[in-house]
Amino acid sequence: MRHGKRRYLKSLTSYMILIIGAVIMLVPFVWMVLTSFKTYAETVKVPIQWLPAVWSWDNYREVLMRLDFIRYYGNTIIVTVLTTVLMLFIGSLSAFAFARMNFPFKNALFYMLLTVFMVPAQMTMIPKYLIISNLGWVDSLKALVIPNLFSVYTMFMLRQFFAALPRELEDAGKIDGCSYFRLYWNIEMPLCKSSVVAITVLNVLWCWNDLLWPLIATSSDKMRVLSVAMATLQGQHGTQYQLLMAAGVLAIIPMIIIYIFGQRYFIEGIAFTGVKG
């Protein structure tokens, strides 16, 4: 009885901690949604007013009138899809090479690539801009996509999964005459579905929310993405928070849908990519 009671209290404590953590994570999201229905006076009221006095869609209508959301959505979707697909293809190919192939200086090259994690992304902005400027890519789709295609993070995570797969699969494929590309594409990639979905969700979130690089690489309204468009709602001397929150709600809808459909694979992939190869 004493052991059972102790186990019950331990489980209860764990669930309480998880519930408190979930509430802390959800409060900012709930606050954003509620603020999107308020007036400006209600957003700056002290003490805080949680619920709007009148629920109105006026903020959403004003955001859609002030910003060309259809164009910005289109630009963001194109950049996100191209970047994510190509980044995943390049990253998975390099991950397969480091995990399953033998070539000179493999480990040295792998550790050199890992040192990229030690360099803050902000430090590479100026060199990246100088490169795209010399190539004449400023304010173009190429400037938004190509510099972000090479992800050491994607390579490292998928390499861990490839390394954990049984070598017998590779040996069986070689006996059947498979080339390295067929081993990668037809045998090992299908087994990495959970890991690939997890990495894809993370990369989509990063591409969709990226602000600094699109702000540097583009200057015209026709190439503007959602994150940059939302930044224009912040004024120098004041911010219409109700409009900013309404735009934020509109911007996160696709990400919520993607996560809902990919949640199971995302959790499985995160668990499996933690396996040491």
CSV table of C-alpha atoms in Angstrom, one decimal:
chain,number,residue,atom,x,y,z
A,1,MET,CA,0.0,0.0,0.0
A,2,ARG,CA,2.7,2.4,0.9
A,3,HIS,CA,4.6,1.7,-2.3
A,4,GLY,CA,1.4,2.2,-4.3
A,5,LYS,CA,0.6,5.5,-2.6
A,6,ARG,CA,4.1,6.7,-3.2
A,7,ARG,CA,3.8,5.8,-6.9
A,8,TYR,CA,0.4,7.6,-7.1
A,9,LEU,CA,1.9,10.8,-5.5
A,10,LYS,CA,4.8,10.7,-7.9
A,11,SER,CA,2.5,10.4,-10.9
A,12,LEU,CA,0.2,13.1,-9.6
A,13,THR,CA,3.2,15.4,-9.1
A,14,SER,CA,4.4,14.7,-12.7
A,15,TYR,CA,1.0,15.5,-14.1
A,16,MET,CA,0.7,18.7,-12.1
A,17,ILE,CA,4.1,19.9,-13.4
A,18,LEU,CA,3.0,19.0,-17.0
A,19,ILE,CA,-0.3,20.8,-16.6
A,20,ILE,CA,1.4,23.9,-15.2
A,21,GLY,CA,3.9,23.9,-18.0
A,22,ALA,CA,1.1,23.5,-20.6
A,23,VAL,CA,-0.7,26.5,-19.1
A,24,ILE,CA,2.4,28.6,-19.2
A,25,MET,CA,2.9,27.7,-22.8
A,26,LEU,CA,-0.7,28.4,-23.8
A,27,VAL,CA,-1.2,31.7,-22.1
A,28,PRO,CA,0.7,33.8,-24.7
A,29,PHE,CA,-1.3,32.2,-27.5
A,30,VAL,CA,-4.6,32.8,-25.7
A,31,TRP,CA,-3.6,36.3,-25.0
A,32,MET,CA,-2.8,36.9,-28.7
A,33,VAL,CA,-6.2,35.6,-29.8
A,34,LEU,CA,-8.1,37.6,-27.2
A,35,THR,CA,-6.1,40.8,-28.0
A,36,SER,CA,-6.9,40.4,-31.7
A,37,PHE,CA,-10.6,41.1,-30.9
A,38,LYS,CA,-9.9,44.1,-28.6
A,39,THR,CA,-9.8,47.8,-29.3
A,40,TYR,CA,-6.5,49.7,-28.9
A,41,ALA,CA,-7.7,51.2,-25.6
A,42,GLU,CA,-8.4,47.8,-24.2
A,43,THR,CA,-4.9,46.5,-25.1
A,44,VAL,CA,-3.2,49.2,-23.1
A,45,LYS,CA,-5.6,49.3,-20.2
A,46,VAL,CA,-4.2,49.0,-16.7
A,47,PRO,CA,-5.1,46.7,-14.9
A,48,ILE,CA,-5.1,44.1,-17.7
A,49,GLN,CA,-8.4,43.5,-19.4
A,50,TRP,CA,-8.4,39.9,-20.5
A,51,LEU,CA,-11.7,39.7,-22.5
A,52,PRO,CA,-12.8,42.3,-25.0
A,53,ALA,CA,-15.9,44.3,-24.1
A,54,VAL,CA,-17.3,43.7,-27.6
A,55,TRP,CA,-16.2,40.8,-29.8
A,56,SER,CA,-15.5,42.3,-33.3
A,57,TRP,CA,-13.8,41.2,-36.5
A,58,ASP,CA,-12.8,44.8,-37.3
A,59,ASN,CA,-9.1,44.2,-36.6
A,60,TYR,CA,-9.0,41.4,-39.0
A,61,ARG,CA,-10.7,43.4,-41.7
A,62,GLU,CA,-8.4,46.3,-41.2
A,63,VAL,CA,-5.3,44.1,-41.4
A,64,LEU,CA,-6.5,42.6,-44.6
A,65,MET,CA,-7.2,46.0,-46.1
A,66,ARG,CA,-3.9,47.5,-44.9
A,67,LEU,CA,-1.7,44.5,-46.0
A,68,ASP,CA,-1.7,42.5,-49.2
A,69,PHE,CA,-2.1,39.3,-47.3
A,70,ILE,CA,-2.7,37.1,-50.4
A,71,ARG,CA,0.6,38.2,-52.0
A,72,TYR,CA,2.5,37.8,-48.7
A,73,TYR,CA,1.0,34.4,-48.1
A,74,GLY,CA,1.9,33.3,-51.6
A,75,ASN,CA,5.5,34.6,-51.3
A,76,THR,CA,5.9,32.9,-47.9
A,77,ILE,CA,4.4,29.6,-49.1
A,78,ILE,CA,6.7,29.5,-52.1
A,79,VAL,CA,9.8,30.3,-50.1
A,80,THR,CA,8.9,27.9,-47.4
A,81,VAL,CA,8.1,25.0,-49.7
A,82,LEU,CA,11.2,25.4,-51.9
A,83,THR,CA,13.6,26.0,-49.0
A,84,THR,CA,12.2,23.0,-47.0
A,85,VAL,CA,12.1,20.5,-49.9
A,86,LEU,CA,15.6,21.3,-51.2
A,87,MET,CA,17.1,21.6,-47.7
A,88,LEU,CA,15.7,18.2,-46.8
A,89,PHE,CA,17.0,16.6,-50.0
A,90,ILE,CA,20.5,18.1,-49.7
A,91,GLY,CA,20.6,17.4,-45.9
A,92,SER,CA,19.4,13.8,-46.3
A,93,LEU,CA,21.9,13.1,-49.0
A,94,SER,CA,24.8,14.4,-46.9
A,95,ALA,CA,23.5,12.6,-43.9
A,96,PHE,CA,23.4,9.3,-45.8
A,97,ALA,CA,26.9,9.9,-47.0
A,98,PHE,CA,28.3,10.5,-43.5
A,99,ALA,CA,26.3,7.7,-42.0
A,100,ARG,CA,26.7,4.9,-44.5
A,101,MET,CA,29.6,5.6,-46.9
A,102,ASN,CA,33.4,5.5,-46.3
A,103,PHE,CA,35.5,8.2,-47.9
A,104,PRO,CA,38.8,10.0,-46.9
A,105,PHE,CA,38.6,12.5,-44.1
A,106,LYS,CA,34.9,11.7,-43.4
A,107,ASN,CA,35.1,12.2,-39.7
A,108,ALA,CA,37.2,15.4,-40.0
A,109,LEU,CA,34.7,16.9,-42.5
A,110,PHE,CA,31.8,15.9,-40.3
A,111,TYR,CA,33.3,17.6,-37.2
A,112,MET,CA,34.2,20.7,-39.3
A,113,LEU,CA,30.6,21.0,-40.3
A,114,LEU,CA,29.5,20.6,-36.7
A,115,THR,CA,31.5,23.7,-35.8
A,116,VAL,CA,29.0,25.7,-37.8
A,117,PHE,CA,26.7,25.3,-34.7
A,118,MET,CA,29.2,27.5,-32.8
A,119,VAL,CA,28.8,30.4,-35.2
A,120,PRO,CA,25.7,32.6,-34.6
A,121,ALA,CA,23.6,33.0,-37.7
A,122,GLN,CA,23.8,36.8,-37.4
A,123,MET,CA,27.5,36.7,-38.0
A,124,THR,CA,27.0,35.2,-41.5
A,125,MET,CA,24.4,37.8,-42.6
A,126,ILE,CA,26.9,40.3,-44.1
A,127,PRO,CA,28.9,37.7,-46.0
A,128,LYS,CA,25.7,36.2,-47.4
A,129,TYR,CA,24.4,39.6,-48.4
A,130,LEU,CA,27.7,40.5,-50.2
A,131,ILE,CA,27.5,37.2,-52.1
A,132,ILE,CA,23.9,37.6,-53.3
A,133,SER,CA,24.7,41.3,-54.1
A,134,ASN,CA,27.7,40.4,-56.3
A,135,LEU,CA,25.5,37.7,-58.0
A,136,GLY,CA,22.7,40.2,-58.6
A,137,TRP,CA,20.2,38.3,-56.6
A,138,VAL,CA,19.1,41.0,-54.2
A,139,ASP,CA,15.3,41.3,-53.9
A,140,SER,CA,14.6,38.1,-55.7
A,141,LEU,CA,13.3,34.6,-54.9
A,142,LYS,CA,16.8,33.2,-55.3
A,143,ALA,CA,18.1,35.4,-52.5
A,144,LEU,CA,15.4,34.1,-50.1
A,145,VAL,CA,15.9,30.4,-51.0
A,146,ILE,CA,19.4,29.5,-52.1
A,147,PRO,CA,21.5,30.8,-49.1
A,148,ASN,CA,19.3,28.8,-46.7
A,149,LEU,CA,19.4,25.4,-48.5
A,150,PHE,CA,22.4,24.0,-46.6
A,151,SER,CA,21.5,23.0,-43.1
A,152,VAL,CA,24.0,21.3,-40.8
A,153,TYR,CA,21.2,20.8,-38.3
A,154,THR,CA,19.2,18.8,-40.8
A,155,MET,CA,22.2,16.8,-41.8
A,156,PHE,CA,23.2,16.0,-38.2
A,157,MET,CA,19.7,14.9,-37.1
A,158,LEU,CA,19.1,12.6,-40.1
A,159,ARG,CA,22.6,11.2,-39.9
A,160,GLN,CA,21.8,10.0,-36.4
A,161,PHE,CA,18.8,8.1,-37.7
A,162,PHE,CA,20.6,6.6,-40.7
A,163,ALA,CA,23.4,5.5,-38.4
A,164,ALA,CA,20.9,3.6,-36.2
A,165,LEU,CA,19.5,1.5,-39.1
A,166,PRO,CA,20.8,-2.1,-39.4
A,167,ARG,CA,23.7,-2.6,-41.7
A,168,GLU,CA,22.0,-5.8,-43.0
A,169,LEU,CA,19.5,-3.7,-45.0
A,170,GLU,CA,22.4,-2.0,-46.8
A,171,ASP,CA,24.1,-5.4,-47.4
A,172,ALA,CA,20.9,-6.9,-48.8
A,173,GLY,CA,20.5,-4.0,-51.1
A,174,LYS,CA,24.0,-4.3,-52.4
A,175,ILE,CA,23.5,-8.0,-53.1
A,176,ASP,CA,20.5,-7.1,-55.2
A,177,GLY,CA,22.6,-4.6,-57.2
A,178,CYS,CA,21.4,-1.3,-55.7
A,179,SER,CA,23.5,1.7,-56.2
A,180,TYR,CA,24.2,4.1,-53.3
A,181,PHE,CA,21.4,6.4,-54.5
A,182,ARG,CA,18.9,3.5,-54.7
A,183,LEU,CA,19.9,2.4,-51.2
A,184,TYR,CA,19.3,6.0,-50.0
A,185,TRP,CA,16.0,6.6,-51.9
A,186,ASN,CA,14.3,3.1,-52.0
A,187,ILE,CA,15.5,1.4,-48.8
A,188,GLU,CA,16.6,3.8,-46.1
A,189,MET,CA,14.6,7.0,-46.7
A,190,PRO,CA,11.2,5.1,-46.4
A,191,LEU,CA,12.4,3.9,-43.0
A,192,CYS,CA,13.1,7.4,-41.9
A,193,LYS,CA,9.5,8.7,-42.4
A,194,SER,CA,9.0,9.7,-38.8
A,195,SER,CA,12.4,11.4,-38.6
A,196,VAL,CA,11.9,13.2,-41.9
A,197,VAL,CA,8.5,14.5,-40.9
A,198,ALA,CA,9.9,15.8,-37.6
A,199,ILE,CA,12.8,17.6,-39.3
A,200,THR,CA,10.4,18.9,-42.0
A,201,VAL,CA,8.0,20.4,-39.4
A,202,LEU,CA,11.0,22.2,-37.6
A,203,ASN,CA,12.3,23.5,-40.9
A,204,VAL,CA,8.9,24.7,-42.1
A,205,LEU,CA,8.4,26.6,-38.8
A,206,TRP,CA,11.9,28.2,-39.1
A,207,CYS,CA,11.3,29.2,-42.8
A,208,TRP,CA,7.8,30.5,-42.1
A,209,ASN,CA,8.9,32.6,-39.1
A,210,ASP,CA,12.2,33.9,-40.4
A,211,LEU,CA,12.4,37.7,-40.3
A,212,LEU,CA,16.0,38.9,-40.3
A,213,TRP,CA,17.2,37.4,-43.6
A,214,PRO,CA,14.1,38.3,-45.7
A,215,LEU,CA,14.3,41.8,-44.2
A,216,ILE,CA,17.9,42.1,-45.4
A,217,ALA,CA,17.7,40.3,-48.7
A,218,THR,CA,14.5,42.0,-50.1
A,219,SER,CA,13.4,45.6,-50.4
A,220,SER,CA,10.3,45.7,-52.6
A,221,ASP,CA,6.7,45.0,-51.7
A,222,LYS,CA,6.3,42.3,-54.3
A,223,MET,CA,8.9,40.1,-52.6
A,224,ARG,CA,7.8,40.8,-49.1
A,225,VAL,CA,7.0,37.7,-46.9
A,226,LEU,CA,4.5,37.6,-43.9
A,227,SER,CA,7.1,38.1,-41.2
A,228,VAL,CA,8.4,41.3,-42.8
A,229,ALA,CA,4.8,42.5,-43.6
A,230,MET,CA,3.8,42.0,-39.9
A,231,ALA,CA,6.9,44.0,-38.8
A,232,THR,CA,5.5,47.0,-40.7
A,233,LEU,CA,2.6,47.2,-38.3
A,234,GLN,CA,5.0,48.2,-35.5
A,235,GLY,CA,5.4,52.0,-35.4
A,236,GLN,CA,8.3,54.0,-34.3
A,237,HIS,CA,6.4,55.8,-31.5
A,238,GLY,CA,3.5,53.4,-31.0
A,239,THR,CA,2.2,50.0,-32.0
A,240,GLN,CA,-1.4,49.0,-32.8
A,241,TYR,CA,-1.2,45.8,-30.8
A,242,GLN,CA,-4.7,44.6,-31.7
A,243,LEU,CA,-3.8,44.7,-35.4
A,244,LEU,CA,-0.4,43.0,-34.8
A,245,MET,CA,-2.1,40.2,-32.9
A,246,ALA,CA,-4.8,39.8,-35.6
A,247,ALA,CA,-2.1,39.5,-38.2
A,248,GLY,CA,-0.3,37.0,-36.0
A,249,VAL,CA,-3.4,34.8,-35.7
A,250,LEU,CA,-3.8,34.8,-39.5
A,251,ALA,CA,-0.1,34.0,-40.0
A,252,ILE,CA,0.0,31.0,-37.7
A,253,ILE,CA,-3.0,29.2,-39.0
A,254,PRO,CA,-1.0,27.1,-41.6
A,255,MET,CA,1.6,26.1,-39.0
A,256,ILE,CA,-1.1,24.9,-36.6
A,257,ILE,CA,-2.7,22.8,-39.4
A,258,ILE,CA,0.7,21.3,-40.3
A,259,TYR,CA,1.6,20.4,-36.7
A,260,ILE,CA,-1.8,18.8,-36.1
A,261,PHE,CA,-1.4,16.5,-39.1
A,262,GLY,CA,2.3,15.8,-38.4
A,263,GLN,CA,2.2,15.6,-34.6
A,264,ARG,CA,2.4,11.8,-34.4
A,265,TYR,CA,5.4,11.6,-36.8
A,266,PHE,CA,7.0,14.6,-35.1
A,267,ILE,CA,7.0,13.0,-31.7
A,268,GLU,CA,8.2,9.7,-33.1
A,269,GLY,CA,10.9,11.4,-35.1
A,270,ILE,CA,12.3,13.4,-32.2
A,271,ALA,CA,12.4,10.2,-30.1
A,272,PHE,CA,14.2,8.2,-32.8
A,273,THR,CA,16.7,11.0,-33.8
A,274,GLY,CA,17.9,10.8,-30.2
A,275,VAL,CA,19.3,7.3,-30.8
A,276,LYS,CA,23.1,7.4,-30.8
A,277,GLY,CA,24.6,6.0,-34.0
